[in-house]
């Protein structure tokens, strides 16, 4: 019935983001086109179980259902509660406090009749009860004309749940929005390193050549440093081959972040080499290894943050796995508390520029132990010990 009515158009669905909590594997399906019934979903994972389980809407279908055509867009108004509704989500994040953070772009049918149906906002859920804890709409000063929010990274420990920070990269407006859970407030940070590199915007994936201008995109957090209680935030634009870093102490202080001299607190670590653009990264606390997708190389890369003198060179970056069938466009990756790496590939350029063969397997989720992945490579912790 949903297919008949056009509520569900299978060829318009392109799963993109993933996250893992206990036996739940969350899978986002952004509303690039119409006919996507639910944008935040999950499947129950059992080792050796169903290989192609049905996506279940999270927290339910009603919240994921778009308003009827012609309904005016939701506007964030002071003192007025936002309706509990999710429009279009690219990535989500589980924090150390068993909460799911959802970054809703508010934009539907991006590839068709683009509609802004609500504000860019964060939704935070308690995973133990599936109840919404809070919604927060970004302020007008957080946004630029071309703002686009497709990721969220949460900085908290199990002991600091009420003092969590969310870092939300703006890949279209080249900035970073920081949200404080404690203050229930946000602010925007700008820096030159958030822009794309004009020499790294060319892509060749699955025989398709295209050019993108996506700025700051992937962020990864180091463990909390014992010396000062802050983390190192590693980040890079999508259309770039460089990795950068900054202390979370800078990001969490609006005043310091805005000072001109703070420019130098952001560091360029170096380059991974040509064609090493990456859509997602995650630091494995157990091994100190930074893992990242390799969209132009159909695979997964790594760099050990404990490398002597933090030398970030093509030689110190490894391509761990690559497959030009199963890993076409590795789009998102996460590492669970047991140090398993999870990665989702979705053939996105074929979806965008051609069309996917619905008889083929187009979307895959991989799982592997981080220690096994880096064994014997330049990222192996035994080589930096």
CSV table of C-alpha atoms in Angstrom, one decimal:
chain,number,residue,atom,x,y,z
A,1,UNK,CA,0.0,0.0,0.0
A,2,UNK,CA,2.8,2.4,0.9
A,3,UNK,CA,4.5,1.7,-2.5
A,4,UNK,CA,1.2,2.2,-4.3
A,5,UNK,CA,0.5,5.5,-2.6
A,6,UNK,CA,4.1,6.8,-3.3
A,7,UNK,CA,4.9,7.0,0.4
A,8,UNK,CA,7.6,4.4,-0.2
A,9,UNK,CA,9.6,4.5,-3.4
A,10,UNK,CA,12.4,1.9,-2.9
A,11,UNK,CA,14.8,3.3,-5.5
A,12,UNK,CA,14.8,6.7,-3.7
A,13,UNK,CA,16.1,5.2,-0.5
A,14,UNK,CA,19.9,5.4,0.1
A,15,UNK,CA,21.0,4.4,3.6
A,16,UNK,CA,23.9,6.6,4.7
A,17,UNK,CA,24.7,6.8,8.4
A,18,UNK,CA,25.0,4.2,11.1
A,19,UNK,CA,25.5,3.9,14.8
A,20,UNK,CA,25.5,1.0,17.3
A,21,UNK,CA,24.0,0.6,20.8
A,22,UNK,CA,23.8,-2.8,22.4
A,23,UNK,CA,22.0,-5.0,19.9
A,24,UNK,CA,20.6,-2.0,17.9
A,25,UNK,CA,22.2,-0.9,14.7
A,26,UNK,CA,20.9,2.5,13.7
A,27,UNK,CA,20.7,3.2,10.0
A,28,UNK,CA,19.7,6.7,8.6
A,29,UNK,CA,18.0,7.2,5.3
A,30,UNK,CA,18.2,10.9,4.3
A,31,UNK,CA,15.3,12.3,2.3
A,32,UNK,CA,17.4,13.0,-0.9
A,33,UNK,CA,14.2,12.3,-2.8
A,34,UNK,CA,10.6,11.8,-1.9
A,35,UNK,CA,9.2,8.4,-1.0
A,36,UNK,CA,11.3,7.8,2.1
A,37,UNK,CA,8.9,6.7,4.8
A,38,UNK,CA,11.4,6.9,7.7
A,39,UNK,CA,14.7,8.7,8.1
A,40,UNK,CA,16.0,7.3,11.4
A,41,UNK,CA,15.8,3.6,11.7
A,42,UNK,CA,17.3,0.6,13.4
A,43,UNK,CA,17.7,-3.2,13.1
A,44,UNK,CA,18.3,-5.7,15.8
A,45,UNK,CA,21.7,-7.3,15.3
A,46,UNK,CA,22.4,-10.9,16.1
A,47,UNK,CA,25.6,-12.6,15.1
A,48,UNK,CA,24.9,-14.9,12.2
A,49,UNK,CA,21.3,-13.7,12.0
A,50,UNK,CA,19.3,-12.2,9.2
A,51,UNK,CA,21.5,-10.7,6.5
A,52,UNK,CA,18.9,-8.2,5.2
A,53,UNK,CA,16.7,-7.2,8.1
A,54,UNK,CA,13.8,-4.8,7.6
A,55,UNK,CA,14.5,-1.3,8.9
A,56,UNK,CA,12.3,-0.3,11.9
A,57,UNK,CA,11.6,3.5,12.3
A,58,UNK,CA,13.1,5.1,15.5
A,59,UNK,CA,11.6,6.1,17.8
A,60,UNK,CA,8.4,5.3,15.8
A,61,UNK,CA,6.9,5.8,12.3
A,62,UNK,CA,4.7,8.8,13.4
A,63,UNK,CA,7.7,11.0,14.3
A,64,UNK,CA,9.4,10.1,11.0
A,65,UNK,CA,6.3,10.8,8.9
A,66,UNK,CA,6.4,14.1,7.0
A,67,UNK,CA,3.5,16.5,7.3
A,68,UNK,CA,1.0,16.5,4.5
A,69,UNK,CA,1.9,18.5,1.4
A,70,UNK,CA,1.0,22.2,1.8
A,71,UNK,CA,1.5,22.2,5.6
A,72,UNK,CA,3.5,25.4,6.5
A,73,UNK,CA,7.1,24.8,7.6
A,74,UNK,CA,7.8,24.6,11.3
A,75,UNK,CA,9.5,27.7,12.7
A,76,UNK,CA,11.5,27.8,15.9
A,77,UNK,CA,10.0,30.4,18.1
A,78,UNK,CA,11.2,31.5,21.5
A,79,UNK,CA,9.3,29.9,24.4
A,80,UNK,CA,7.3,27.7,22.0
A,81,UNK,CA,7.8,24.0,22.0
A,82,UNK,CA,8.9,22.4,18.7
A,83,UNK,CA,6.7,19.5,17.4
A,84,UNK,CA,8.3,16.1,17.8
A,85,UNK,CA,9.1,15.4,14.2
A,86,UNK,CA,12.2,14.3,12.2
A,87,UNK,CA,12.6,15.5,8.6
A,88,UNK,CA,15.9,14.3,7.2
A,89,UNK,CA,18.9,12.8,9.0
A,90,UNK,CA,22.4,12.0,7.6
A,91,UNK,CA,24.2,10.9,10.8
A,92,UNK,CA,23.5,10.1,14.4
A,93,UNK,CA,25.7,9.6,17.5
A,94,UNK,CA,25.4,7.5,20.6
A,95,UNK,CA,27.1,9.1,23.7
A,96,UNK,CA,28.6,7.5,26.8
A,97,UNK,CA,25.3,8.3,28.7
A,98,UNK,CA,23.1,6.0,26.5
A,99,UNK,CA,21.6,8.8,24.6
A,100,UNK,CA,21.1,9.1,20.8
A,101,UNK,CA,21.8,12.5,19.3
A,102,UNK,CA,20.1,13.1,16.0
A,103,UNK,CA,21.0,15.9,13.7
A,104,UNK,CA,18.0,16.8,11.7
A,105,UNK,CA,18.8,18.9,8.6
A,106,UNK,CA,15.1,20.0,8.3
A,107,UNK,CA,15.4,19.7,4.5
A,108,UNK,CA,13.4,17.2,2.4
A,109,UNK,CA,13.6,16.1,-1.3
A,110,UNK,CA,17.0,17.6,-1.8
A,111,UNK,CA,17.3,16.2,-5.3
A,112,UNK,CA,13.8,17.2,-6.4
A,113,UNK,CA,11.5,19.9,-5.2
A,114,UNK,CA,13.7,20.9,-2.2
A,115,UNK,CA,11.6,21.9,0.8
A,116,UNK,CA,12.6,23.4,4.1
A,117,UNK,CA,10.1,21.7,6.4
A,118,UNK,CA,11.6,22.7,9.8
A,119,UNK,CA,14.7,24.2,11.5
A,120,UNK,CA,18.1,22.5,11.6
A,121,UNK,CA,17.9,20.9,15.0
A,122,UNK,CA,19.2,18.4,17.4
A,123,UNK,CA,17.0,15.7,19.0
A,124,UNK,CA,18.3,13.8,22.0
A,125,UNK,CA,16.8,10.5,23.0
A,126,UNK,CA,17.2,8.3,26.1
A,127,UNK,CA,18.0,4.9,24.6
A,128,UNK,CA,16.9,3.0,27.7
A,129,UNK,CA,13.3,4.4,27.4
A,130,UNK,CA,13.3,5.6,23.8
A,131,UNK,CA,11.9,8.9,25.1
A,132,UNK,CA,12.8,12.3,23.7
A,133,UNK,CA,14.9,14.2,26.3
A,134,UNK,CA,15.3,17.4,24.4
A,135,UNK,CA,15.0,19.2,21.0
A,136,UNK,CA,17.2,22.2,20.2
A,137,UNK,CA,16.8,24.3,17.0
A,138,UNK,CA,19.8,26.1,15.8
A,139,UNK,CA,19.7,29.9,16.0
A,140,UNK,CA,19.7,32.2,12.9
A,141,UNK,CA,23.3,33.3,13.8
A,142,UNK,CA,24.4,29.7,13.7
A,143,UNK,CA,23.4,29.4,10.0
A,144,UNK,CA,24.7,30.7,6.7
A,145,UNK,CA,22.9,30.7,3.4
A,146,UNK,CA,24.5,27.4,2.2
A,147,UNK,CA,24.5,25.7,5.6
A,148,UNK,CA,24.3,22.0,5.5
A,149,UNK,CA,24.5,19.8,8.6
A,150,UNK,CA,25.2,16.1,8.0
A,151,UNK,CA,27.1,15.0,11.1
A,152,UNK,CA,27.1,15.3,14.9
A,153,UNK,CA,29.9,14.4,17.3
A,154,UNK,CA,29.2,14.3,21.1
A,155,UNK,CA,31.9,15.1,23.7
A,156,UNK,CA,31.0,13.7,27.1
A,157,UNK,CA,31.9,11.0,29.5
A,158,UNK,CA,29.6,8.9,31.6
A,159,UNK,CA,30.5,11.2,34.5
A,160,UNK,CA,29.8,14.5,32.7
A,161,UNK,CA,26.4,13.7,31.0
A,162,UNK,CA,24.9,17.0,32.0
A,163,UNK,CA,27.9,18.9,30.6
A,164,UNK,CA,28.0,17.3,27.2
A,165,UNK,CA,28.9,19.3,24.0
A,166,UNK,CA,27.9,18.5,20.5
A,167,UNK,CA,30.1,19.6,17.6
A,168,UNK,CA,28.2,19.9,14.3
A,169,UNK,CA,30.2,20.6,11.2
A,170,UNK,CA,28.6,22.8,8.5
A,171,UNK,CA,29.9,21.4,5.3
A,172,UNK,CA,28.1,23.9,3.1
A,173,UNK,CA,28.7,27.0,5.1
A,174,UNK,CA,32.3,26.1,6.2
A,175,UNK,CA,31.9,26.5,10.0
A,176,UNK,CA,31.3,24.5,13.1
A,177,UNK,CA,28.3,24.9,15.4
A,178,UNK,CA,28.9,24.0,19.1
A,179,UNK,CA,26.0,23.1,21.3
A,180,UNK,CA,26.3,23.0,25.1
A,181,UNK,CA,23.8,20.6,26.8
A,182,UNK,CA,24.2,22.4,30.1
A,183,UNK,CA,23.5,25.9,28.8
A,184,UNK,CA,21.1,24.6,26.1
A,185,UNK,CA,22.7,27.1,23.8
A,186,UNK,CA,24.8,27.1,20.6
A,187,UNK,CA,27.3,29.3,18.8
A,188,UNK,CA,29.2,29.2,15.6
A,189,UNK,CA,33.0,29.0,15.1
A,190,UNK,CA,34.8,29.9,11.9
A,191,UNK,CA,38.3,29.0,10.7
A,192,UNK,CA,40.1,28.7,7.4
A,193,UNK,CA,40.7,25.0,7.9
A,194,UNK,CA,36.9,24.4,7.7
A,195,UNK,CA,36.9,25.2,4.0
A,196,UNK,CA,37.4,22.7,1.1
A,197,UNK,CA,40.7,22.5,-0.7
A,198,UNK,CA,40.2,23.5,-4.4
A,199,UNK,CA,42.8,21.0,-5.5
A,200,UNK,CA,40.9,18.1,-3.8
A,201,UNK,CA,37.4,18.4,-5.1
A,202,UNK,CA,37.7,15.9,-7.9
A,203,UNK,CA,36.3,12.4,-7.4
A,204,UNK,CA,36.3,9.2,-9.4
A,205,UNK,CA,34.0,6.5,-7.9
A,206,UNK,CA,32.6,3.5,-9.8
A,207,UNK,CA,33.6,5.0,-13.1
A,208,UNK,CA,31.8,8.2,-12.4
A,209,UNK,CA,33.7,11.5,-12.3
A,210,UNK,CA,32.3,14.4,-10.3
A,211,UNK,CA,33.3,17.4,-8.3
A,212,UNK,CA,32.3,18.4,-4.8
A,213,UNK,CA,33.0,21.4,-2.6
A,214,UNK,CA,32.1,20.0,0.8
A,215,UNK,CA,33.9,21.6,3.7
A,216,UNK,CA,34.5,20.4,7.3
A,217,UNK,CA,32.8,17.1,7.6
A,218,UNK,CA,34.5,14.4,9.7
A,219,UNK,CA,35.4,14.9,13.4
A,220,UNK,CA,37.0,12.4,15.7
A,221,UNK,CA,37.7,12.7,19.5
A,222,UNK,CA,40.8,11.6,21.4
A,223,UNK,CA,40.4,10.2,24.9
A,224,UNK,CA,40.2,12.9,27.6
A,225,UNK,CA,43.8,14.1,28.4
A,226,UNK,CA,44.8,13.6,32.0
A,227,UNK,CA,46.7,16.9,32.0
A,228,UNK,CA,43.8,19.3,31.3
A,229,UNK,CA,40.6,17.3,31.1
A,230,UNK,CA,40.0,18.2,27.4
A,231,UNK,CA,40.3,16.1,24.2
A,232,UNK,CA,42.0,16.6,20.9
A,233,UNK,CA,39.5,17.0,18.1
A,234,UNK,CA,40.8,15.7,14.8
A,235,UNK,CA,38.9,17.0,11.8
A,236,UNK,CA,38.9,17.3,8.0
A,237,UNK,CA,36.8,18.7,5.2
A,238,UNK,CA,35.5,16.1,2.7
A,239,UNK,CA,37.1,17.7,-0.3
A,240,UNK,CA,40.6,17.8,1.3
A,241,UNK,CA,43.4,15.3,1.9
A,242,UNK,CA,44.7,17.1,5.0
A,243,UNK,CA,44.0,16.3,8.7
A,244,UNK,CA,43.7,19.1,11.3
A,245,UNK,CA,43.4,19.2,15.0
A,246,UNK,CA,42.3,21.5,17.8
A,247,UNK,CA,41.8,21.2,21.5
A,248,UNK,CA,38.2,20.9,22.7
A,249,UNK,CA,39.1,23.6,25.3
A,250,UNK,CA,39.0,26.1,22.4
A,251,UNK,CA,35.7,24.8,20.9
A,252,UNK,CA,34.0,24.8,24.3
A,253,UNK,CA,34.8,28.5,25.0
A,254,UNK,CA,32.9,30.9,22.7
A,255,UNK,CA,35.1,33.8,23.7
A,256,UNK,CA,38.4,32.1,23.2
A,257,UNK,CA,37.3,30.6,19.9
A,258,UNK,CA,36.4,34.0,18.5
A,259,UNK,CA,39.8,35.6,19.4
A,260,UNK,CA,42.0,36.3,16.3
A,261,UNK,CA,45.1,34.8,18.0
A,262,UNK,CA,43.2,31.5,18.4
A,263,UNK,CA,43.7,31.0,14.7
A,264,UNK,CA,47.1,29.4,15.6
A,265,UNK,CA,45.5,26.9,18.1
A,266,UNK,CA,44.2,25.0,15.1
A,267,UNK,CA,47.0,22.8,13.6
A,268,UNK,CA,47.5,21.3,10.1
A,269,UNK,CA,48.9,17.8,10.8
A,270,UNK,CA,49.7,17.1,7.1
A,271,UNK,CA,48.4,15.2,4.1
A,272,UNK,CA,47.4,11.6,3.5
A,273,UNK,CA,48.4,11.9,-0.2
A,274,UNK,CA,46.4,12.2,-3.4
A,275,UNK,CA,42.8,10.8,-3.7
A,276,UNK,CA,42.5,10.2,0.0
A,277,UNK,CA,39.2,12.2,0.6
A,278,UNK,CA,37.3,10.9,3.6
A,279,UNK,CA,33.6,11.2,4.6
A,280,UNK,CA,33.9,9.9,8.2
A,281,UNK,CA,36.5,9.2,10.9
A,282,UNK,CA,36.6,7.7,14.4
A,283,UNK,CA,39.3,7.3,16.9
A,284,UNK,CA,39.7,4.0,18.7
A,285,UNK,CA,40.5,4.7,22.3
A,286,UNK,CA,41.9,1.2,22.8
A,287,UNK,CA,44.6,1.4,20.1
A,288,UNK,CA,44.9,5.2,19.6
A,289,UNK,CA,44.3,4.6,15.9
A,290,UNK,CA,42.3,7.1,13.9
A,291,UNK,CA,40.2,5.2,11.3
A,292,UNK,CA,38.7,7.0,8.3
A,293,UNK,CA,36.7,6.1,5.1
A,294,UNK,CA,38.4,6.3,1.7
A,295,UNK,CA,35.7,7.3,-0.7
A,296,UNK,CA,38.0,7.6,-3.8
A,297,UNK,CA,39.7,4.3,-3.0
A,298,UNK,CA,36.7,2.1,-2.1
A,299,UNK,CA,38.1,1.4,1.3
A,300,UNK,CA,39.2,2.1,4.9
A,301,UNK,CA,42.3,3.9,6.0
A,302,UNK,CA,44.1,4.5,9.3
A,303,UNK,CA,46.7,6.6,11.1
A,304,UNK,CA,48.1,6.0,14.6
A,305,UNK,CA,47.8,9.2,16.7
A,306,UNK,CA,50.7,8.0,18.8
A,307,UNK,CA,53.1,8.0,15.8
A,308,UNK,CA,56.4,9.6,16.7
A,309,UNK,CA,56.3,13.4,16.5
A,310,UNK,CA,52.7,13.0,15.3
A,311,UNK,CA,54.1,12.6,11.8
A,312,UNK,CA,51.2,12.7,9.4
A,313,UNK,CA,52.4,11.6,6.0
A,314,UNK,CA,51.2,9.3,3.2
A,315,UNK,CA,53.7,6.7,4.5
A,316,UNK,CA,52.2,6.7,8.0
A,317,UNK,CA,48.7,6.3,6.6
A,318,UNK,CA,47.6,2.9,5.6
A,319,UNK,CA,44.8,1.6,3.3
A,320,UNK,CA,43.6,-1.3,5.4
A,321,UNK,CA,41.0,-2.8,3.1
A,322,UNK,CA,39.6,-1.9,-0.3
A,323,UNK,CA,37.0,-3.5,-2.6
A,324,UNK,CA,35.7,-2.0,-5.8
A,325,UNK,CA,32.4,-3.9,-5.5
A,326,UNK,CA,31.4,-4.2,-1.9
A,327,UNK,CA,33.0,-0.9,-0.6
A,328,UNK,CA,31.9,1.5,-3.3
A,329,UNK,CA,31.5,4.8,-1.3
A,330,UNK,CA,32.2,3.8,2.3
A,331,UNK,CA,30.0,6.6,3.9
A,332,UNK,CA,30.0,6.3,7.6
A,333,UNK,CA,31.9,4.4,10.3
A,334,UNK,CA,31.6,4.0,14.1
A,335,UNK,CA,33.5,2.1,16.7
A,336,UNK,CA,31.6,0.4,19.5
A,337,UNK,CA,32.6,0.0,23.2
A,338,UNK,CA,34.1,-3.4,22.4
A,339,UNK,CA,36.4,-1.9,19.8
A,340,UNK,CA,34.6,-3.3,16.8
A,341,UNK,CA,34.6,-1.0,13.8
A,342,UNK,CA,31.3,-0.8,11.9
A,343,UNK,CA,31.2,0.7,8.4
A,344,UNK,CA,28.4,1.4,5.9
A,345,UNK,CA,28.9,1.6,2.1
A,346,UNK,CA,26.1,2.9,-0.1
A,347,UNK,CA,27.3,3.5,-3.7
A,348,UNK,CA,26.1,7.1,-3.3
A,349,UNK,CA,27.5,8.5,-6.6
A,350,UNK,CA,25.7,5.8,-8.6
A,351,UNK,CA,22.5,6.7,-6.7
A,352,UNK,CA,23.0,10.4,-7.5
A,353,UNK,CA,24.4,10.5,-11.0
A,354,UNK,CA,23.1,7.2,-12.5
A,355,UNK,CA,20.7,4.7,-10.9
A,356,UNK,CA,21.2,1.7,-8.7
A,357,UNK,CA,20.4,-1.8,-9.9
A,358,UNK,CA,17.7,-2.8,-7.4
A,359,UNK,CA,18.5,-6.5,-8.1
A,360,UNK,CA,22.0,-6.0,-6.8
A,361,UNK,CA,23.2,-5.6,-3.2
A,362,UNK,CA,23.9,-1.9,-3.0
A,363,UNK,CA,24.1,-1.2,0.7
A,364,UNK,CA,26.4,-3.1,3.1
A,365,UNK,CA,27.4,-2.9,6.8
A,366,UNK,CA,30.8,-4.3,7.7
A,367,UNK,CA,32.0,-5.2,11.2
A,368,UNK,CA,35.6,-6.0,12.2
A,369,UNK,CA,37.9,-5.8,15.3
A,370,UNK,CA,40.1,-2.7,15.3
A,371,UNK,CA,43.1,-4.6,16.6
A,372,UNK,CA,42.7,-7.2,13.8
A,373,UNK,CA,42.4,-4.5,11.2
A,374,UNK,CA,45.7,-2.8,12.0
A,375,UNK,CA,47.8,-5.9,12.8
A,376,UNK,CA,51.1,-5.8,11.0
A,377,UNK,CA,50.4,-2.4,9.4
A,378,UNK,CA,52.0,1.0,10.0
A,379,UNK,CA,49.0,1.7,12.4
A,380,UNK,CA,49.8,-1.3,14.6
A,381,UNK,CA,50.2,0.0,18.2
A,382,UNK,CA,53.1,-2.4,18.7
A,383,UNK,CA,55.1,-0.3,16.2
A,384,UNK,CA,54.6,2.9,18.1
A,385,UNK,CA,55.1,1.5,21.6
